Coordinates of C-alpha atoms and ligand atoms in Angstrom, one line a residue:
M5 CA 115.7 62.2 101.8
I6 CA 118.2 59.8 102.4
V7 CA 118.0 58.0 105.9
D8 CA 121.6 58.6 107.7
I9 CA 122.7 54.9 108.3
P10 CA 126.5 54.3 109.5
K11 CA 128.5 53.5 106.2
T12 CA 131.0 51.0 106.4
N13 CA 133.8 49.4 103.7
N14 CA 131.5 46.3 103.4
P15 CA 128.9 45.9 100.8
R16 CA 125.4 47.1 101.6
I17 CA 122.9 44.4 101.4
V18 CA 119.5 45.8 102.0
V19 CA 117.2 43.4 103.0
I20 CA 113.2 43.6 102.7
G21 CA 110.6 41.9 104.7
G22 CA 112.1 39.9 108.0
G23 CA 109.7 36.7 107.2
F24 CA 110.9 33.0 107.2
A25 CA 113.1 34.2 104.0
G26 CA 114.8 37.5 105.0
I27 CA 115.6 35.9 108.5
Q28 CA 117.5 32.6 107.1
L29 CA 119.3 34.9 104.6
T30 CA 120.5 37.2 107.4
K31 CA 121.9 34.6 110.1
M32 CA 123.7 32.9 107.5
L33 CA 125.6 35.7 106.8
K34 CA 126.2 36.5 110.5
N35 CA 130.1 36.4 110.1
E36 CA 130.1 37.7 106.4
D37 CA 131.9 40.9 105.2
V38 CA 128.7 42.7 104.7
Q39 CA 126.5 45.3 106.1
I40 CA 122.6 43.9 106.4
V41 CA 119.8 46.7 106.6
M42 CA 117.1 44.5 107.0
L43 CA 113.8 46.5 106.6
D44 CA 110.3 45.4 107.7
K45 CA 106.9 47.5 108.4
N46 CA 106.8 45.1 111.6
N47 CA 108.8 44.7 114.2
F48 CA 108.3 41.2 114.7
H49 CA 108.8 38.5 112.5
T50 CA 105.4 36.3 112.3
F51 CA 105.6 32.6 112.2
I52 CA 102.1 32.4 109.9
P53 CA 101.5 29.0 110.2
L54 CA 99.3 29.6 113.2
L55 CA 97.8 32.3 113.2
Y56 CA 94.7 30.9 112.5
Q57 CA 95.3 29.4 116.0
V58 CA 95.2 32.9 117.6
A59 CA 92.0 33.6 115.7
T60 CA 90.1 30.6 117.2
A61 CA 91.6 31.7 120.4
G62 CA 93.9 29.0 120.9
L63 CA 97.3 30.8 121.6
E64 CA 98.0 34.5 122.0
P65 CA 99.7 36.9 119.4
D66 CA 102.8 37.1 120.9
S67 CA 103.6 33.3 121.5
I68 CA 104.1 33.2 117.3
A69 CA 105.4 36.9 117.0
F70 CA 109.6 37.5 118.1
P71 CA 111.0 40.9 118.0
L72 CA 113.3 41.0 114.8
R73 CA 115.9 43.4 116.4
K74 CA 115.8 40.3 119.5
I75 CA 116.5 37.1 116.7
F76 CA 119.6 39.3 115.8
K77 CA 120.8 40.6 118.9
G78 CA 125.2 40.4 119.0
Q79 CA 125.1 40.2 114.6
T80 CA 127.2 43.3 114.7
N81 CA 126.4 43.4 110.7
F82 CA 122.9 43.7 111.4
L83 CA 121.2 47.0 111.6
F84 CA 117.1 47.4 111.8
R85 CA 115.0 49.6 110.4
M86 CA 111.1 49.6 110.7
A87 CA 109.7 50.8 107.6
E88 CA 107.4 50.3 104.8
V89 CA 109.2 50.3 101.5
F90 CA 107.3 51.8 98.9
N91 CA 109.1 52.0 95.7
I92 CA 113.0 50.6 94.5
K93 CA 114.8 53.2 92.4
P94 CA 117.2 50.4 90.7
E95 CA 118.7 53.4 88.6
I96 CA 120.3 54.5 91.9
K97 CA 120.6 51.2 93.9
C98 CA 118.2 53.2 95.9
V99 CA 115.0 52.1 97.9
E100 CA 112.1 54.7 99.0
T101 CA 110.3 53.9 102.4
S102 CA 107.8 55.2 105.1
I103 CA 111.3 57.0 106.9
G104 CA 112.8 58.3 103.9
D105 CA 115.7 56.4 101.4
I106 CA 117.9 54.2 101.7
T107 CA 121.2 53.2 99.2
Y108 CA 122.0 49.6 98.6
D109 CA 124.7 47.2 96.8
Y110 CA 122.5 44.8 96.9
L111 CA 118.7 44.5 97.0
V112 CA 117.0 41.4 98.1
I113 CA 113.0 41.6 98.2
A114 CA 111.8 39.2 100.6
T115 CA 108.5 40.3 101.4
G116 CA 105.7 37.4 101.3
S117 CA 102.2 37.6 100.1
K118 CA 99.4 39.0 100.2
S119 CA 95.5 38.0 100.2
N120 CA 94.4 37.3 96.4
F121 CA 90.5 38.1 95.9
Y122 CA 90.8 37.5 92.3
G123 CA 89.2 40.4 91.3
L124 CA 86.3 39.1 94.0
K125 CA 85.2 43.6 95.6
D126 CA 82.3 42.0 97.1
F127 CA 84.9 39.5 99.5
Q128 CA 87.9 42.2 99.5
A129 CA 85.1 44.5 101.1
N130 CA 83.6 42.1 103.3
A131 CA 85.2 39.0 103.7
I132 CA 88.1 39.1 106.8
P133 CA 91.6 37.8 105.5
M134 CA 94.2 36.2 107.8
K135 CA 97.3 36.9 106.8
S136 CA 98.7 39.2 109.8
L137 CA 98.9 38.9 113.0
V138 CA 96.0 42.0 113.5
E139 CA 93.8 40.1 110.5
A140 CA 94.0 37.2 113.1
L141 CA 93.0 39.4 115.9
N142 CA 90.4 41.3 114.3
L143 CA 88.8 38.1 113.0
R144 CA 89.0 36.6 116.8
S145 CA 87.0 39.8 118.1
F146 CA 85.0 39.6 115.2
I147 CA 83.7 36.5 116.0
L148 CA 83.2 36.6 119.6
Q149 CA 81.3 40.2 119.0
K150 CA 78.8 38.3 116.5
F151 CA 77.7 35.9 119.7
E152 CA 77.5 38.8 121.6
K153 CA 75.2 39.9 118.8
A154 CA 73.5 36.9 118.6
L155 CA 72.3 37.2 122.5
L156 CA 70.8 40.2 121.7
T157 CA 68.3 39.1 119.1
N158 CA 65.1 36.8 119.5
D159 CA 65.2 36.4 115.6
V160 CA 66.7 32.8 115.4
K161 CA 67.3 33.2 111.5
E162 CA 69.1 36.6 112.3
R163 CA 71.3 34.2 115.4
E164 CA 72.0 31.2 113.3
H165 CA 73.4 33.8 110.2
L166 CA 75.4 35.6 113.3
M167 CA 76.9 32.6 114.5
S168 CA 77.8 30.9 111.6
V169 CA 80.9 31.3 109.6
V170 CA 81.7 30.2 105.4
V171 CA 85.5 29.9 105.5
V172 CA 86.2 30.2 101.4
G173 CA 88.9 27.8 100.3
G174 CA 89.5 24.2 101.1
G175 CA 93.6 24.3 101.1
P176 CA 95.4 23.6 103.8
T177 CA 94.5 26.9 105.2
G178 CA 91.0 26.8 105.5
V179 CA 91.0 22.9 106.3
E180 CA 93.0 24.1 109.6
I181 CA 91.0 27.0 110.4
A182 CA 87.7 25.2 109.4
G183 CA 88.8 22.6 111.9
A184 CA 89.7 24.8 114.9
L185 CA 86.1 26.8 114.3
A186 CA 84.5 23.4 114.8
E187 CA 86.5 22.7 118.3
L188 CA 85.7 25.9 119.6
K189 CA 81.7 25.7 118.6
N190 CA 81.9 21.9 120.2
H191 CA 83.9 22.6 123.3
I192 CA 84.1 26.2 124.4
L193 CA 81.5 28.8 122.4
A194 CA 78.2 26.2 123.5
N195 CA 80.3 26.1 127.7
D196 CA 80.2 29.8 127.3
Y197 CA 76.4 31.5 126.0
P198 CA 75.0 28.4 127.8
E199 CA 71.9 30.8 126.3
L200 CA 72.5 30.0 122.6
D201 CA 72.0 26.7 120.7
T202 CA 75.1 27.1 119.5
R203 CA 74.3 23.7 117.1
K204 CA 72.8 26.3 115.2
M205 CA 76.3 27.8 114.2
Q206 CA 76.8 26.4 111.0
I207 CA 80.4 25.7 109.8
H208 CA 80.9 26.0 105.5
L209 CA 84.2 25.1 103.5
I210 CA 83.9 26.1 100.1
E211 CA 86.7 24.6 97.0
L212 CA 86.3 25.5 93.4
L213 CA 88.4 22.3 93.2
P214 CA 86.8 18.4 93.6
R215 CA 88.9 17.8 96.9
L216 CA 90.0 19.9 99.6
M217 CA 93.8 20.4 99.9
A218 CA 94.7 20.0 96.3
S219 CA 98.0 20.1 97.1
M220 CA 98.3 17.3 99.2
S221 CA 98.0 13.6 98.6
N222 CA 94.9 12.1 97.5
E223 CA 94.5 10.0 100.7
S224 CA 95.5 13.4 102.9
S225 CA 92.7 15.4 101.2
E226 CA 89.8 12.5 102.0
K227 CA 91.7 11.9 105.6
S228 CA 90.8 15.9 106.0
Q229 CA 87.4 15.7 104.9
L230 CA 86.4 13.2 106.5
F231 CA 87.4 14.6 109.9
L232 CA 86.3 17.7 109.3
K233 CA 82.7 16.1 108.1
Q234 CA 83.0 14.2 111.7
L235 CA 83.4 17.6 113.4
G236 CA 80.4 18.7 111.9
V237 CA 82.3 20.8 109.0
N238 CA 79.6 21.4 105.8
I239 CA 82.2 21.0 102.6
W240 CA 81.0 22.3 99.2
L241 CA 83.5 21.1 96.7
D242 CA 83.3 21.4 92.6
T243 CA 81.7 25.6 94.5
G244 CA 83.4 28.9 93.4
V245 CA 81.7 31.9 95.2
K246 CA 80.8 34.7 93.1
S247 CA 79.6 37.6 96.0
Y248 CA 78.8 38.5 99.4
D249 CA 76.9 41.9 100.7
G250 CA 77.9 41.4 103.9
L251 CA 75.5 37.9 104.9
N252 CA 74.2 36.4 101.2
V253 CA 77.2 34.5 99.6
C254 CA 75.8 33.5 96.7
L255 CA 77.6 30.4 95.4
T256 CA 78.4 29.0 91.7
S257 CA 76.3 26.1 92.1
G258 CA 73.1 28.8 92.5
K259 CA 72.7 28.5 96.3
I260 CA 73.2 30.8 99.0
I261 CA 74.6 30.8 102.4
Q262 CA 74.0 33.0 105.1
A263 CA 77.0 34.1 107.6
Y264 CA 78.0 37.6 109.0
T265 CA 81.2 35.9 109.2
V266 CA 83.2 35.0 106.1
I267 CA 86.8 34.2 106.1
W268 CA 89.3 34.7 102.8
S269 CA 91.7 32.0 102.3
A270 CA 91.1 31.1 99.4
G271 CA 94.7 32.3 97.8
V272 CA 97.8 34.5 97.9
M273 CA 99.5 36.8 95.4
G274 CA 103.2 37.9 95.5
A275 CA 103.4 41.2 98.0
T276 CA 105.3 43.2 94.9
I277 CA 106.8 46.4 95.7
P278 CA 106.5 48.8 92.4
G279 CA 110.1 50.1 90.3
V280 CA 111.5 47.0 89.3
N281 CA 111.1 46.3 85.6
G282 CA 107.1 45.5 84.8
N283 CA 107.7 42.3 82.5
T284 CA 109.4 40.5 85.2
L285 CA 105.6 39.8 87.1
L286 CA 104.3 36.3 86.9
K287 CA 101.1 34.5 87.6
G288 CA 100.1 34.9 91.1
D289 CA 102.3 38.8 91.1
R290 CA 105.7 36.5 92.1
I291 CA 108.8 38.2 90.2
K292 CA 110.4 36.3 88.1
V293 CA 113.7 35.0 89.2
D294 CA 116.7 32.9 87.3
S295 CA 117.8 29.8 89.5
F296 CA 120.0 32.5 91.7
S297 CA 117.0 34.1 92.6
K298 CA 118.4 37.3 90.3
V299 CA 115.5 39.5 89.4
A300 CA 114.8 39.0 85.9
G301 CA 117.2 42.2 83.9
Y302 CA 119.3 43.0 87.2
E303 CA 122.5 41.3 88.7
N304 CA 121.9 42.8 92.2
I305 CA 118.6 42.5 93.4
F306 CA 117.1 39.1 94.2
A307 CA 114.3 37.8 95.5
I308 CA 113.8 34.5 97.8
G309 CA 110.6 33.4 99.3
D310 CA 106.3 33.3 98.3
V311 CA 107.3 36.9 96.4
A312 CA 109.5 35.0 94.0
G313 CA 108.5 33.2 91.0
M314 CA 111.7 30.9 90.1
I315 CA 110.2 28.7 87.0
S316 CA 112.0 25.2 86.5
D317 CA 110.7 21.8 84.8
K318 CA 109.8 20.5 88.0
F319 CA 108.1 23.8 89.5
P320 CA 106.3 25.0 85.9
D321 CA 104.4 27.7 88.0
G322 CA 107.1 28.4 90.5
H323 CA 107.9 26.5 94.1
P324 CA 105.0 26.3 95.8
M325 CA 104.3 29.3 98.2
L326 CA 105.6 27.4 101.8
A327 CA 108.0 28.2 104.4
P328 CA 110.4 25.4 103.8
V329 CA 110.9 27.4 100.4
A330 CA 111.6 30.1 101.5
V331 CA 114.0 29.4 104.1
Q332 CA 115.9 27.4 101.9
Q333 CA 116.3 30.2 99.2
G334 CA 116.8 32.5 102.0
E335 CA 119.9 30.0 102.8
H336 CA 121.2 29.4 99.1
L337 CA 121.0 32.9 98.3
A338 CA 123.3 34.0 101.2
K339 CA 125.8 31.9 99.7
N340 CA 125.3 33.0 96.5
I341 CA 126.2 36.4 97.0
L342 CA 129.1 35.4 99.0
N343 CA 129.8 34.0 95.8
L344 CA 128.9 37.2 93.8
I345 CA 131.2 39.0 96.1
H346 CA 134.2 36.8 95.8
K347 CA 133.6 36.5 91.9
K348 CA 133.2 33.0 92.2
E349 CA 130.7 31.0 90.3
L350 CA 127.0 31.2 91.4
Q351 CA 124.7 28.0 92.2
P352 CA 121.6 26.9 91.2
F353 CA 118.7 26.7 93.9
V354 CA 117.5 23.0 94.0
Y355 CA 114.5 22.6 96.8
K356 CA 114.8 19.8 99.5
N357 CA 110.5 19.3 99.9
P358 CA 110.5 18.0 103.7
G359 CA 107.1 17.1 102.8
A360 CA 103.8 18.6 104.0
M361 CA 101.2 18.8 106.8
A362 CA 98.0 19.7 108.3
T363 CA 95.8 19.4 111.3
V364 CA 92.0 19.0 111.6
G365 CA 90.8 19.9 114.7
R366 CA 92.8 18.3 117.8
N367 CA 94.2 14.6 117.7
R368 CA 93.9 15.0 113.8
A369 CA 96.4 15.6 111.2
V370 CA 97.7 14.7 108.0
V371 CA 101.4 14.5 106.4
D372 CA 102.5 13.8 103.5
L373 CA 106.4 12.9 103.3
Q374 CA 108.5 11.7 100.8
Y375 CA 107.6 7.9 100.9
F376 CA 105.1 8.0 104.2
K377 CA 101.7 9.7 103.9
F378 CA 99.7 9.2 107.6
Q379 CA 96.7 10.4 109.2
G380 CA 95.5 10.7 112.3
M381 CA 96.8 11.1 116.2
F382 CA 100.5 10.0 115.4
A383 CA 100.5 12.4 112.7
W384 CA 99.3 15.0 115.2
F385 CA 102.1 14.7 117.7
I386 CA 104.1 14.9 114.5
W387 CA 102.4 18.0 113.7
V388 CA 102.7 19.6 116.9
F389 CA 106.1 18.4 117.6
V390 CA 107.3 20.3 114.2
H391 CA 105.5 23.5 114.5
L392 CA 107.0 23.6 118.1
M393 CA 110.5 23.0 116.9
K394 CA 110.2 25.8 114.2
L395 CA 109.2 28.7 116.6
V396 CA 111.8 30.8 116.8
S397 CA 112.8 30.8 120.5
F398 CA 112.1 28.8 123.6
R399 CA 110.0 31.4 125.3
N400 CA 108.1 31.0 122.4
R401 CA 108.2 27.2 122.4
L402 CA 107.6 27.1 125.7
V403 CA 104.8 29.6 125.9
V404 CA 103.1 27.6 122.7
F405 CA 103.1 24.1 124.8
V406 CA 101.7 25.3 127.8
N407 CA 98.7 26.9 126.1
W408 CA 98.3 23.7 123.8
V409 CA 98.6 21.3 127.1
W410 CA 96.0 23.2 128.6
N411 CA 93.9 23.6 125.8
Y412 CA 94.4 20.3 125.0
F413 CA 93.6 18.4 128.7
S414 CA 91.3 21.5 129.9
Y415 CA 89.3 21.8 126.5
D416 CA 89.4 25.8 127.2
R417 CA 91.1 28.1 125.5
G418 CA 91.6 31.2 127.4
I419 CA 92.2 33.5 125.0
R420 CA 88.7 34.6 124.1
L421 CA 89.3 38.1 124.4
I422 CA 87.7 41.0 122.5
I423 CA 89.7 43.5 121.6
K424 CA 88.3 45.4 118.4
P425 CA 85.5 47.7 119.4
L426 CA 82.2 46.5 118.1
G427 CA 82.1 47.2 114.7
K428 CA 81.2 46.2 111.1
Ligands
FAD511 C1 97.1 31.2 106.8 C2 98.8 30.7 106.7 C3 99.1 29.6 106.7 C4 99.9 28.8 106.6 N1 100.5 27.7 107.4 C5 101.9 27.1 106.7 C6 102.4 25.7 106.8 O1 101.2 25.1 107.9 N2 103.4 25.4 106.3 C7 104.0 25.8 105.4 O2 105.5 25.5 104.8 N3 103.8 27.5 105.1 C8 102.4 28.1 105.1 N4 102.1 29.2 105.0 C9 102.5 30.1 104.0 C10 103.8 30.6 104.6 O3 103.6 31.2 106.0 C11 104.6 31.2 103.6 O4 105.5 30.2 102.4 C12 106.0 31.9 104.4 O5 105.9 32.6 105.4 C13 106.8 32.7 103.0 O6 108.2 33.6 104.0 P1 109.1 34.7 103.3 O7 109.8 35.1 104.2 O8 108.8 34.7 101.8 O9 107.5 36.1 103.6 P2 106.9 36.2 105.4 O10 106.6 35.5 106.2 O11 105.6 36.6 104.8 O12 107.7 37.7 105.5 C14 107.3 38.9 104.9 C15 107.8 40.0 105.6 O13 107.9 41.1 104.6 C16 107.0 42.2 105.4 N5 106.9 43.0 104.3 C17 106.3 42.6 103.6 N6 106.0 44.3 102.6 C18 107.0 45.0 103.1 C19 107.2 46.3 102.8 N7 106.3 46.7 101.5 N8 108.3 46.9 103.4 C20 108.2 46.4 104.6 N9 108.4 44.9 104.8 C21 107.2 44.5 104.0 C22 106.2 41.4 106.4 O14 106.3 42.5 107.2 C23 107.0 40.2 106.8 O15 107.4 40.5 108.1 C24 101.3 29.4 105.6 C25 100.4 30.9 105.4 C26 99.4 31.7 105.4 C27 98.5 33.0 105.1

């Protein structure tokens, strides 16, 4: 069944995904003679870099989510349909979705990424990923549920296992969540649960490589390790995970750590959609594109953001899966689609690296810019400012700012709600 979408005389660009890449592309085409049909399985955009703060009770979910229709209010060439896309049929220029088939002239795949468990089925079944708002909320409930359970047992070891958390993956996400958990332990849980000896809550961070945040500079890596140690996080470098039965995390070193909560932040892979030529998939399930974001083998299908693998001399494995890459690719592709429509020459994409940053608990962050690297309190202020400015709306900025100021001065995160029934 073809979904009845109003037809215009302008070419229809179907954009799958209202993430950083899809939003930027759509904004750039605001005043152009095209029809944009955005499809997303959610009706909101998620500011993923702050998910870990939702998971650790620092922010409300709706302060980092924004309705897609509202973002494009007043953009007359824009239509939104809430739909999950299951399949692409390039031969008839159509996508199959949960609401029916939708035709396109140009198709932009901007579906982002999903957790990659590297075939470790135990972890896929028992660990908690943190890739969406729902997962972040579940994680918050899960951790608090375990504390409620810990109150009910007199078995000292069992209590420790219920309170403890293992974070798998010491990239920026793992480091940020481990730091936030340590703050939660030190300032919140100790007060909320005076009957529990929360000093026994162990936070473990496990990293396969010899250093944390390998994508950042050595200085930032060393400093984040130091900051986490000061916060009481146990760091295991050069260590992989082998299995997890819901309690015992078996490490490649032979050590076994016991914890009922394991957070998976060890990697992501492209959130691809079947239908485009299978040969176009690269390592990490990213769709192979040329320097114009065009999917290999097609003239009118493009991929941008995390799901796209644009290989170049500078980026032999594709660009890093980061928001600035997605935003810049969205902006660039908008110009190239117009070039294509107006039969002009396409321009290759060149990434301008704005630097990278990560926070490690309150007051501490690490920042890598092209010519400067700095860590500590000043870096944390920069991190706070940049993240506030990147949020989509003034309302979101205000809510996040008020929450952060409150949390900072009161040492009290207000959102310690268990909103998922006790389970798993
Ligand atoms: C926990 C975490 C922390 C991060 N922190 C940072 C950070 O601090 N700084 C930074 O630069 N980057 C960070 N990143 C990476 C950053 O979030 C991504 O690079 C960025 O979101 C990619 O943008 P995108 O538009 O490609 O995809 P996304 O922002 O993921 O958007 C994809 C959209 O596609 C939709 N979608 C997916 N599949 C379908 C389908 N089949 N049908 C319909 N809709 C679909 C999704 O609902 C989503 O709205 C982090 C990532 C994670 C997981």
